[in-house]
């Protein structure tokens, strides 16, 4: 079934040896009943298992309940994409319109513009953001003093914990038309910077913001992979006369390869999720032509028109395409001998 | 510089001076790019009016110190209230999230327990698709939670990734401890609180930090669900008065306490709001940092 191995491709955990759960004073339950095996049925009866495990079940209740209410229920709520929903009549009373909402969506040029912007941003992220944490991790890994490393890691991780409002505000204060650099330029008789409002600079600005915020945090997974590389390989390569660049090419990068491939594939499955807040916050400054992504489109679609079904249908299309992409990405991961986000049954 | 390069393995050649210089410069430049904006913002928020005026904007060089901006902010106006809202939502939210996550992670961590597979599957399935913004909004609205602080907490209370990280950690603990306690008649609750949690402080701290930062930074939830300005959390105030530059000078905004006294320049007040949004995160996370790699990676690998 779908056990998830989220973000690395390290060896999967060895299936734990069958453990026996003590039966609270009763002799331990003989053969361990892990899923799928016929021994499930030969285990103790349902009432006996209920009596044994009711506390565990009770413990999962709050979390499962929250997910049921706030994840699964609204997922069902997507049926309003097939309606002309209005809040007074509710889901049950609103008229059904079949695929009319889809037709309207697919003929809306603003939707395709949002799709285009989302894909452009994802592509730019992939080319310009993705390699940076790898390079930064290799650089950090070469710092030998533990204290220096800790200080540097503390600094580069930090912006990950800032909100997008904060990051955008900081960028404005430094690079904006009324920001620090513009202020210096103006005092020296030059025109202020305009990149924070220039649609042509939009991709550059948002990518810089992503790099500033998350490139450092992205190194964590690569640093762990680097730490797992067998140090003896480096030593024997050095003894054989390989210089530092050849060692990086032949040992370090192959050591990172599985993680890189896995993250690339995951990124592929996540291509429609470029984020909401960063674009929402800068939509007015740069204009919706360049900054409208799918999520902001869904939001404004509903907010401006008050048409919930129009927003829901865009969300549903995005969700379904996203799901297909994730499943495809996983298939690809399995094909390449990686584990993907879940293991095969 | 020499501290950068101690403990070099014997087989590794010493890098050339230009290489070392290039490396140090790159690392220093990265650190400066991250720290410099924070420095300017903090300095400006602490600068007296004269310094801000003579700089014509943000202050680069310290010229005296003044806490006027913070006195204005915490004089009882919009910002004070927003900070209290954010602190409250963060505290209650983190508690709710941690309790639900720890309980479920433990409840699903015992191999062979009843229904643990379908329940785990229900958790994992949430990774694959999001419910969608509009249906979730309608649900929150139908539940009567618009303009309630619970709308900022409950929809995001359980994060499947955090749950899986915790569960993986619990499963790695020696099973015998729980087994022997069970033989002695201990309840699952006792085993969790007396044995498992004391051994899991690191991962609990990391997951707690992730939740807390999430609540503190939450912006979009509040945009959707909170219409009443009086209930705004700090991030919305930050956007309104700093990112969008709405003037803060009226007494209703800053609070009546400062009426009649000289107030700090608008820019210093704006920067002080930034600092207030920044500081809790900056100070809490280094305490937990040493557990990051362990928590994140173990969770990722073991899930």
XYZ file of C-alpha atoms in Angstrom:
648
model
C 0.000 0.000 0.000
C 1.146 3.560 0.084
C 3.659 4.060 2.803
C 5.187 7.450 2.165
C 8.856 8.184 2.044
C 8.637 11.883 1.770
C 11.702 13.632 0.576
C 14.763 11.502 0.349
C 15.574 8.360 -1.406
C 17.648 6.883 1.366
C 17.258 3.210 1.820
C 13.741 2.500 2.950
C 13.439 1.384 6.513
C 13.945 -2.304 6.755
C 10.564 -3.744 7.511
C 10.705 -4.068 11.229
C 11.002 -7.608 12.335
C 7.585 -8.815 13.344
C 6.999 -7.344 16.734
C 4.702 -8.759 19.248
C 2.368 -6.530 21.062
C 1.991 -7.651 24.594
C -1.588 -8.351 25.447
C -1.521 -6.557 28.786
C -0.699 -9.556 30.877
C -2.082 -11.934 28.325
C 0.485 -13.891 26.371
C 1.719 -11.866 23.419
C -0.389 -12.082 20.322
C 1.261 -14.635 18.111
C 2.007 -14.075 14.640
C 2.213 -10.389 14.173
C -0.565 -9.291 11.889
C 0.941 -6.805 9.517
C -1.293 -5.968 6.632
C -2.169 -8.132 3.771
C -0.945 -11.349 5.207
C -3.364 -14.148 5.822
C -2.354 -14.100 9.462
C -4.547 -11.029 9.878
C -7.570 -13.227 10.037
C -5.958 -15.795 12.218
C -5.277 -13.089 14.826
C -7.552 -12.377 17.738
C -11.181 -11.588 17.065
C -12.416 -8.070 16.453
C -13.885 -7.571 19.948
C -10.618 -8.755 21.455
C -8.611 -6.372 19.292
C -11.026 -3.562 20.099
C -10.622 -4.261 23.787
C -6.854 -4.230 23.342
C -6.545 -1.185 21.076
C -9.431 1.120 21.965
C -7.086 3.589 23.659
C -4.952 3.868 20.534
C -8.047 4.399 18.397
C -9.302 7.077 20.750
C -5.954 8.852 20.455
C -6.168 9.085 16.671
C -9.680 10.471 16.848
C -8.934 14.233 17.167
C -6.525 14.306 14.228
C -8.624 12.042 12.025
C -11.693 14.074 12.925
C -9.990 17.342 11.979
C -8.844 15.884 8.671
C -12.311 14.490 7.994
C -13.950 17.849 8.611
C -11.397 20.209 7.101
C -9.908 18.082 4.344
C -12.296 15.391 3.205
C -15.563 17.293 3.614
C -14.447 20.277 1.509
C -13.036 17.844 -1.038
C -16.575 16.555 -1.481
C -17.696 20.177 -1.619
C -16.012 20.412 -5.005
C -19.266 19.170 -6.506
C -20.370 22.794 -6.625
C -18.139 22.972 -9.704
C -21.033 21.250 -11.479
C -23.568 23.733 -10.143
C -24.473 27.365 -10.347
C -23.882 27.607 -6.632
C -25.374 30.353 -4.564
C -24.972 30.564 -0.810
C -28.685 31.013 -0.048
C -29.757 27.784 -1.682
C -26.706 25.839 -0.534
C -25.263 22.745 -2.170
C -28.594 20.918 -2.135
C -30.727 23.729 -3.518
C -28.430 25.198 -6.157
C -29.171 24.308 -9.780
C -27.033 21.708 -11.532
C -25.424 22.934 -14.718
C -23.376 19.957 -15.812
C -20.126 20.994 -17.435
C -21.126 24.592 -18.136
C -18.670 25.916 -15.560
C -15.859 23.983 -17.187
C -16.761 25.381 -20.581
C -16.788 28.891 -19.214
C -13.413 28.315 -17.525
C -11.720 26.836 -20.567
C -12.860 29.716 -22.761
C -11.688 32.354 -20.290
C -8.433 33.923 -21.546
C -7.557 35.023 -17.994
C -7.506 31.385 -16.919
C -5.039 30.469 -19.655
C -2.969 33.495 -18.825
C -2.828 32.307 -15.202
C -1.867 28.816 -16.354
C 0.872 30.325 -18.514
C 2.197 32.470 -15.684
C 2.180 29.535 -13.283
C 4.112 27.327 -15.681
C 6.572 30.113 -16.502
C 7.259 30.734 -12.836
C 7.648 27.015 -12.175
C 10.101 26.683 -15.063
C 12.150 29.669 -13.947
C 12.204 28.258 -10.413
C 13.399 24.932 -11.712
C 16.262 26.424 -13.696
C 17.391 29.217 -11.397
C 16.295 28.170 -7.912
C 16.772 24.440 -7.895
C 20.579 24.248 -8.328
C 21.328 26.858 -5.690
C 20.687 24.783 -2.553
C 22.904 22.051 -4.043
C 25.796 24.444 -4.611
C 25.251 26.099 -1.248
C 25.196 22.732 0.516
C 28.494 21.717 -1.083
C 29.955 25.064 -0.076
C 28.691 24.782 3.508
C 29.854 21.202 3.704
C 33.388 22.304 2.916
C 33.456 24.559 5.967
C 35.377 22.479 8.450
C 34.983 24.407 11.675
C 31.826 23.153 13.402
C 31.170 26.491 15.062
C 31.503 28.421 11.819
C 29.197 25.947 10.145
C 26.585 26.299 12.844
C 26.656 30.094 12.571
C 26.368 29.981 8.777
C 23.586 27.412 8.897
C 21.681 29.496 11.454
C 21.899 32.484 9.140
C 20.892 30.759 5.928
C 18.016 28.805 7.477
C 16.524 31.879 9.127
C 14.591 33.503 6.241
C 12.646 30.283 5.735
C 10.813 31.106 8.937
C 9.780 34.589 7.826
C 6.305 35.099 6.425
C 5.879 36.155 2.818
C 4.497 39.478 3.995
C 7.734 40.049 5.834
C 9.934 38.965 2.926
C 8.069 41.131 0.433
C 8.194 44.051 2.857
C 11.943 43.654 3.339
C 12.514 43.546 -0.408
C 10.435 46.678 -0.810
C 12.340 48.495 1.883
C 15.666 47.698 0.275
C 14.911 47.598 -3.468
C 11.559 49.382 -3.788
C 10.935 52.803 -5.269
C 10.995 54.313 -1.775
C 13.546 51.847 -0.451
C 17.119 52.142 0.676
C 18.857 51.974 -2.707
C 16.388 54.348 -4.338
C 16.932 56.738 -1.474
C 20.686 56.625 -2.025
C 20.278 57.007 -5.788
C 17.954 59.958 -5.342
C 20.330 61.684 -2.965
C 23.007 61.399 -5.632
C 20.738 62.803 -8.314
C 19.759 59.566 -10.025
C 16.334 58.132 -10.731
C 15.009 55.651 -8.131
C 14.895 51.916 -8.790
C 11.724 50.632 -10.353
C 12.263 46.896 -10.370
C 9.677 46.244 -7.653
C 6.940 47.550 -9.962
C 8.359 46.721 -13.401
C 6.445 43.822 -15.010
C 9.554 42.902 -16.995
C 11.504 42.452 -13.773
C 8.771 40.360 -12.162
C 10.324 36.940 -12.717
C 13.701 38.187 -11.563
C 12.259 39.726 -8.412
C 10.084 36.775 -7.358
C 12.867 34.293 -8.046
C 15.294 36.392 -5.997
C 12.764 36.429 -3.186
C 12.407 32.657 -3.319
C 16.154 32.215 -3.295
C 16.579 34.633 -0.402
C 13.852 32.944 1.602
C 14.291 29.242 0.931
C 17.625 28.409 -0.713
C 19.277 28.063 2.693
C 16.561 25.814 4.057
C 16.775 23.720 0.918
C 20.353 22.754 1.809
C 19.251 20.596 4.755
C 18.413 17.587 2.675
C 21.591 17.865 0.600
C 23.766 18.340 3.661
C 22.333 15.135 5.074
C 23.047 13.340 1.822
C 26.598 14.722 1.824
C 27.129 13.530 5.378
C 26.101 10.050 4.256
C 28.768 9.875 1.538
C 31.461 7.395 2.514
C 34.493 9.484 3.451
C 36.856 6.652 2.535
C 35.934 7.197 -1.106
C 37.384 10.682 -0.916
C 40.498 9.448 0.757
C 41.212 6.701 -1.753
C 40.451 9.035 -4.645
C 42.865 11.589 -3.213
C 45.496 8.921 -2.764
C 44.985 7.937 -6.391
C 45.705 11.505 -7.358
C 42.194 12.894 -7.983
C 42.082 16.616 -7.336
C 39.245 18.370 -5.545
C 37.210 19.037 -8.677
C 37.491 15.466 -9.842
C 36.476 14.268 -6.382
C 33.467 16.552 -6.503
C 32.517 15.310 -9.948
C 33.059 11.616 -9.304
C 32.122 11.245 -5.642
C 30.128 14.185 -4.308
C 27.719 14.636 -7.186
C 27.005 10.914 -7.650
C 26.370 10.820 -3.896
C 23.751 13.538 -4.298
C 22.259 12.114 -7.470
C 19.398 10.109 -5.912
C 18.253 13.084 -3.823
C 18.498 15.428 -6.781
C 16.477 13.118 -9.015
C 13.859 12.578 -6.367
C 13.465 16.278 -5.621
C 13.275 17.057 -9.332
C 10.510 14.542 -9.772
C 8.641 15.825 -6.737
C 8.966 19.338 -8.118
C 7.425 18.113 -11.343
C 4.419 16.803 -9.487
C 4.125 20.120 -7.691
C 4.417 22.347 -10.714
C 1.025 24.019 -10.317
C 1.713 24.958 -6.695
C 3.994 27.939 -7.005
C 2.494 29.544 -3.920
C -0.232 32.042 -3.252
C 0.856 34.725 -0.834
C 3.949 35.902 -2.664
C 1.907 36.623 -5.791
C -1.176 37.882 -4.048
C 0.935 40.444 -2.190
C 2.626 41.760 -5.320
C -0.261 41.571 -7.751
C -1.025 45.271 -7.518
C 2.601 46.315 -7.838
C 3.407 44.268 -10.931
C -0.036 43.945 -12.486
C -2.101 40.804 -12.934
C -0.799 40.211 -16.459
C 2.430 38.760 -15.157
C 1.643 37.952 -11.538
C -1.701 36.151 -11.716
C -1.065 32.477 -10.934
C -3.669 29.753 -10.669
C -4.251 30.188 -6.946
C -4.659 33.949 -7.111
C -6.892 33.493 -10.153
C -9.165 31.192 -8.153
C -9.265 33.680 -5.309
C -10.009 36.738 -7.412
C -12.406 34.855 -9.658
C -14.641 34.155 -6.691
C -14.033 37.399 -4.881
C -14.687 39.680 -7.812
C -17.640 37.879 -9.342
C -19.001 36.413 -6.125
C -19.346 33.268 -8.174
C -18.259 30.382 -5.970
C -18.719 27.775 -8.665
C -16.333 29.637 -10.991
C -13.599 29.548 -8.358
C -14.365 25.976 -7.384
C -14.158 24.707 -10.936
C -10.724 26.260 -11.406
C -9.633 24.760 -8.099
C -10.962 21.362 -9.093
C -9.166 21.423 -12.440
C -5.962 22.440 -10.710
C -6.383 19.737 -8.067
C -7.083 16.973 -10.569
C -4.214 17.953 -12.867
C -1.959 18.232 -9.805
C -2.978 14.756 -8.652
C -2.285 13.293 -12.089
C 1.109 15.022 -12.146
C 2.030 13.609 -8.729
C 1.039 10.104 -9.761
C 2.985 10.438 -13.021
C 6.007 11.817 -11.179
C 5.903 8.848 -8.866
C 5.668 6.433 -11.705
C 8.720 8.120 -13.172
C 10.499 7.869 -9.836
C 9.778 4.155 -9.629
C 10.963 3.714 -13.198
C 14.256 5.322 -12.287
C 14.677 3.053 -9.334
C 13.773 5.652 -6.740
C 11.123 5.352 -4.089
C 8.953 8.338 -4.945
C 6.634 9.742 -2.347
C 5.078 6.387 -1.775
C 6.247 2.884 -2.242
C 4.707 0.439 -4.587
C 2.426 -2.088 -3.002
C 40.002 32.575 8.431
C 42.074 29.844 9.951
C 39.049 28.704 11.956
C 37.338 27.932 8.677
C 39.823 25.284 7.789
C 40.850 23.359 10.851
C 40.481 19.610 11.125
C 41.296 19.062 7.500
C 41.748 15.343 6.815
C 45.382 14.452 6.157
C 44.774 13.321 2.609
C 43.130 16.539 1.489
C 45.356 19.108 -0.106
C 45.363 22.591 1.315
C 43.336 24.851 -0.951
C 45.217 27.644 -2.635
C 44.975 31.107 -1.187
C 42.759 32.473 -3.996
C 40.419 29.499 -3.614
C 40.145 30.078 0.113
C 39.604 33.769 -0.401
C 36.900 33.128 -2.985
C 35.123 30.697 -0.727
C 35.227 32.944 2.322
C 34.067 35.912 0.280
C 31.144 33.968 -1.154
C 30.027 32.762 2.258
C 30.437 36.209 3.767
C 28.473 37.762 0.903
C 25.625 35.289 1.407
C 25.525 36.062 5.117
C 25.512 39.803 4.425
C 22.691 39.552 1.874
C 20.554 37.826 4.488
C 21.513 39.880 7.528
C 21.819 43.344 6.003
C 18.082 44.033 5.461
C 17.391 42.925 9.005
C 20.116 45.224 10.302
C 18.737 48.239 8.454
C 15.194 47.565 9.589
C 16.106 47.053 13.228
C 18.397 50.078 13.266
C 15.779 52.344 11.721
C 13.134 51.212 14.191
C 15.470 52.146 17.036
C 16.653 55.457 15.635
C 15.534 58.806 17.014
C 13.456 61.050 14.760
C 16.434 63.271 13.943
C 18.444 60.339 12.601
C 15.584 59.132 10.391
C 15.009 62.625 9.060
C 18.661 63.328 8.345
C 19.044 59.980 6.594
C 16.023 60.836 4.492
C 14.712 57.313 5.007
C 16.240 54.106 6.302
C 19.170 54.545 8.642
C 22.493 52.881 7.853
C 24.734 54.251 10.570
C 23.667 54.246 14.219
C 23.037 57.753 15.561
C 21.634 57.430 19.019
C 18.875 55.192 20.175
C 15.187 55.741 20.795
C 12.417 53.402 21.822
C 9.741 55.899 20.861
C 8.490 53.796 17.945
C 7.943 50.801 20.201
C 6.326 52.946 22.859
C 3.910 54.194 20.200
C 3.175 50.705 18.921
C 2.499 49.241 22.287
C 0.464 52.220 23.407
C -2.701 50.216 22.997
C -3.649 50.710 19.344
C -4.103 48.447 16.367
C -0.638 46.932 16.561
C -0.886 46.048 20.231
C -4.147 44.264 19.580
C -2.774 42.489 16.521
C 0.234 41.249 18.473
C -2.067 39.898 21.166
C -4.256 38.199 18.550
C -1.236 36.625 16.878
C 0.264 35.512 20.178
C -3.050 34.009 21.270
C -3.697 32.212 17.990
C -0.118 30.925 17.948
C -0.251 29.665 21.534
C -3.665 28.000 21.324
C -3.089 26.751 17.792
C 0.272 25.204 18.579
C -1.203 23.494 21.613
C -4.169 22.088 19.660
C -1.925 20.990 16.796
C 0.700 19.379 18.992
C -1.831 17.492 21.091
C -3.725 16.169 18.068
C -0.506 15.310 16.220
C 1.264 13.601 19.113
C -1.803 11.567 20.049
C -2.449 10.403 16.498
C 1.234 9.766 15.811
C 1.412 7.527 18.844
C -1.963 5.941 18.153
C -0.770 4.926 14.701
C 2.723 3.891 15.739
C 1.977 0.476 17.229
C 2.494 -2.245 14.642
C -0.514 -4.439 14.184
C -2.967 -2.304 16.091
C -6.567 -2.346 14.977
C -7.407 -0.322 11.831
C -4.074 1.466 11.877
C -3.611 0.865 8.159
C -6.804 2.484 6.871
C -6.394 5.337 9.353
C -2.806 5.938 8.274
C -3.922 5.761 4.673
C -6.509 8.463 5.370
C -3.728 10.659 6.747
C -1.332 9.975 3.884
C -3.982 10.549 1.240
C -4.151 14.213 2.257
C -0.690 14.639 0.734
C -1.972 13.946 -2.728
C -4.591 16.634 -3.102
C -5.738 19.818 -1.411
C -9.450 20.275 -0.859
C -9.496 23.541 -2.768
C -9.756 27.085 -1.529
C -13.402 27.757 -2.361
C -15.015 24.611 -0.903
C -12.934 25.073 2.241
C -14.044 28.674 2.495
C -17.676 27.627 2.124
C -17.258 24.972 4.804
C -15.668 27.399 7.255
C -18.433 29.829 6.448
C -21.155 27.181 6.920
C -19.658 26.247 10.262
C -20.126 29.859 11.334
C -16.413 30.376 11.838
C -16.016 33.535 9.739
C -14.521 36.193 12.008
C -13.826 33.575 14.646
C -10.239 32.941 15.718
C -10.911 29.212 15.354
C -10.961 29.722 11.590
C -7.259 30.535 11.863
C -6.568 27.352 13.817
C -8.771 24.376 13.015
C -8.500 24.163 9.196
C -4.696 23.920 9.405
C -4.458 22.231 12.792
C -3.221 18.845 11.603
C -0.347 18.723 9.156
C 0.063 15.238 7.712
C 3.800 15.695 7.195
C 4.382 16.582 10.852
C 2.227 13.646 11.884
C 4.227 11.249 9.752
C 7.522 12.638 11.084
C 6.403 12.065 14.668
C 5.021 8.634 13.959
C 8.293 7.599 12.333
C 10.180 8.823 15.375
C 7.914 6.918 17.767
C 8.274 3.751 15.718
C 12.037 3.988 16.033
C 11.921 3.988 19.803
C 12.624 0.621 21.381
C 9.330 -1.251 21.399
C 10.271 -3.247 24.481
C 9.789 -0.246 26.749
C 6.117 0.016 25.943
C 5.685 -3.735 26.011
C 7.102 -4.125 29.474
C 5.051 -1.201 30.759
C 1.949 -2.815 29.264
C 2.713 -6.045 31.073
C 2.887 -3.989 34.257
C -0.607 -2.712 33.521
C 0.208 0.763 32.258
C -2.378 2.411 30.007
C -1.395 3.691 26.574
C -1.843 7.236 27.878
C 0.674 6.559 30.673
C 3.139 5.011 28.254
C 2.858 8.004 25.938
C 3.191 10.706 28.572
C 5.627 9.017 30.957
C 7.864 7.045 28.632
C 7.547 8.038 24.992
C 7.285 11.825 25.215
C 10.278 12.286 27.542
C 12.340 10.430 24.952
C 10.987 12.579 22.116
C 11.725 16.112 23.261
C 13.733 17.002 20.181
C 11.199 15.965 17.584
C 8.366 17.469 19.629
C 10.248 20.765 19.766
C 10.809 20.767 15.998
C 7.216 19.907 15.154
C 6.015 22.448 17.715
C 8.214 25.086 16.103
C 6.886 24.267 12.632
C 3.327 24.651 13.858
C 4.075 27.807 15.855
C 5.832 29.493 12.930
C 2.940 28.509 10.699
C 0.402 30.154 12.981
C 2.518 33.238 13.601
C 3.068 33.759 9.875
C -0.452 32.851 8.768
C -1.697 35.479 6.387
C -3.892 33.916 3.784
C -6.262 32.274 6.267
C -6.888 35.613 7.853
C -7.453 37.277 4.465
C -10.124 34.698 3.718
C -11.814 34.245 7.054
C -11.360 37.456 9.062
C -13.335 40.446 7.793
C -13.367 42.391 11.031
C -10.283 44.671 11.213
C -10.337 44.541 14.980
C -9.525 40.840 14.830
C -6.633 41.120 12.417
C -3.479 39.206 13.248
C -0.105 40.896 12.972
C 0.676 39.795 9.407
C -2.357 41.652 8.064
C -1.393 44.769 9.971
C 2.112 44.433 8.595
C 0.720 44.309 5.086
C -1.698 47.185 5.538
C 0.583 49.655 7.271
C 3.999 48.704 5.973
C 3.805 46.858 2.688
C 0.935 49.002 1.426
C 2.191 52.010 3.346
C -1.066 53.170 4.900
C -0.345 55.993 7.329
C -0.267 55.016 10.969
C -0.219 58.492 12.403
C -3.815 58.928 13.533
C -4.289 58.447 17.227
C -6.992 55.843 16.737
C -4.448 53.659 15.077
C -1.539 54.082 17.422
C -3.602 54.299 20.560
C -4.681 57.054 22.837
C -1.854 56.628 25.267
C 0.492 58.644 23.126
C -1.840 61.432 22.224
C -0.189 64.746 22.875
C 3.282 63.297 23.207
C 5.794 63.499 20.403
C 5.448 60.368 18.311
C 8.151 58.596 16.351
C 8.470 59.141 12.596
C 6.166 56.998 10.483
C 9.045 55.051 8.971
C 10.458 54.123 12.382
C 7.029 52.893 13.434
C 6.693 50.855 10.260
C 10.074 49.286 10.812
C 9.163 48.568 14.405
C 6.144 46.591 13.158
C 8.470 44.602 10.919
C 10.734 43.908 13.877
C 7.803 42.782 16.017
C 6.804 40.302 13.301
C 10.396 39.159 12.934
C 11.724 38.866 16.444
C 9.799 35.930 17.919
C 10.730 33.715 14.970
C 14.358 34.785 15.011
C 14.761 34.093 18.692
C 12.882 30.838 18.991
C 14.272 28.938 16.080
C 17.973 28.756 17.030
C 16.913 26.978 20.231
C 15.450 24.179 18.153
C 17.904 24.277 15.287
C 20.133 21.436 16.443
C 17.173 19.062 16.122
C 16.245 20.127 12.581
C 18.315 17.756 10.575
C 17.431 14.836 12.770
C 13.726 15.579 12.859
C 13.325 16.494 9.235
C 15.492 13.792 7.771
C 14.377 10.942 9.975
C 10.807 11.809 9.198
C 11.496 12.070 5.537
C 13.366 8.820 5.320
C 11.303 6.706 7.601
C 7.806 7.928 6.820
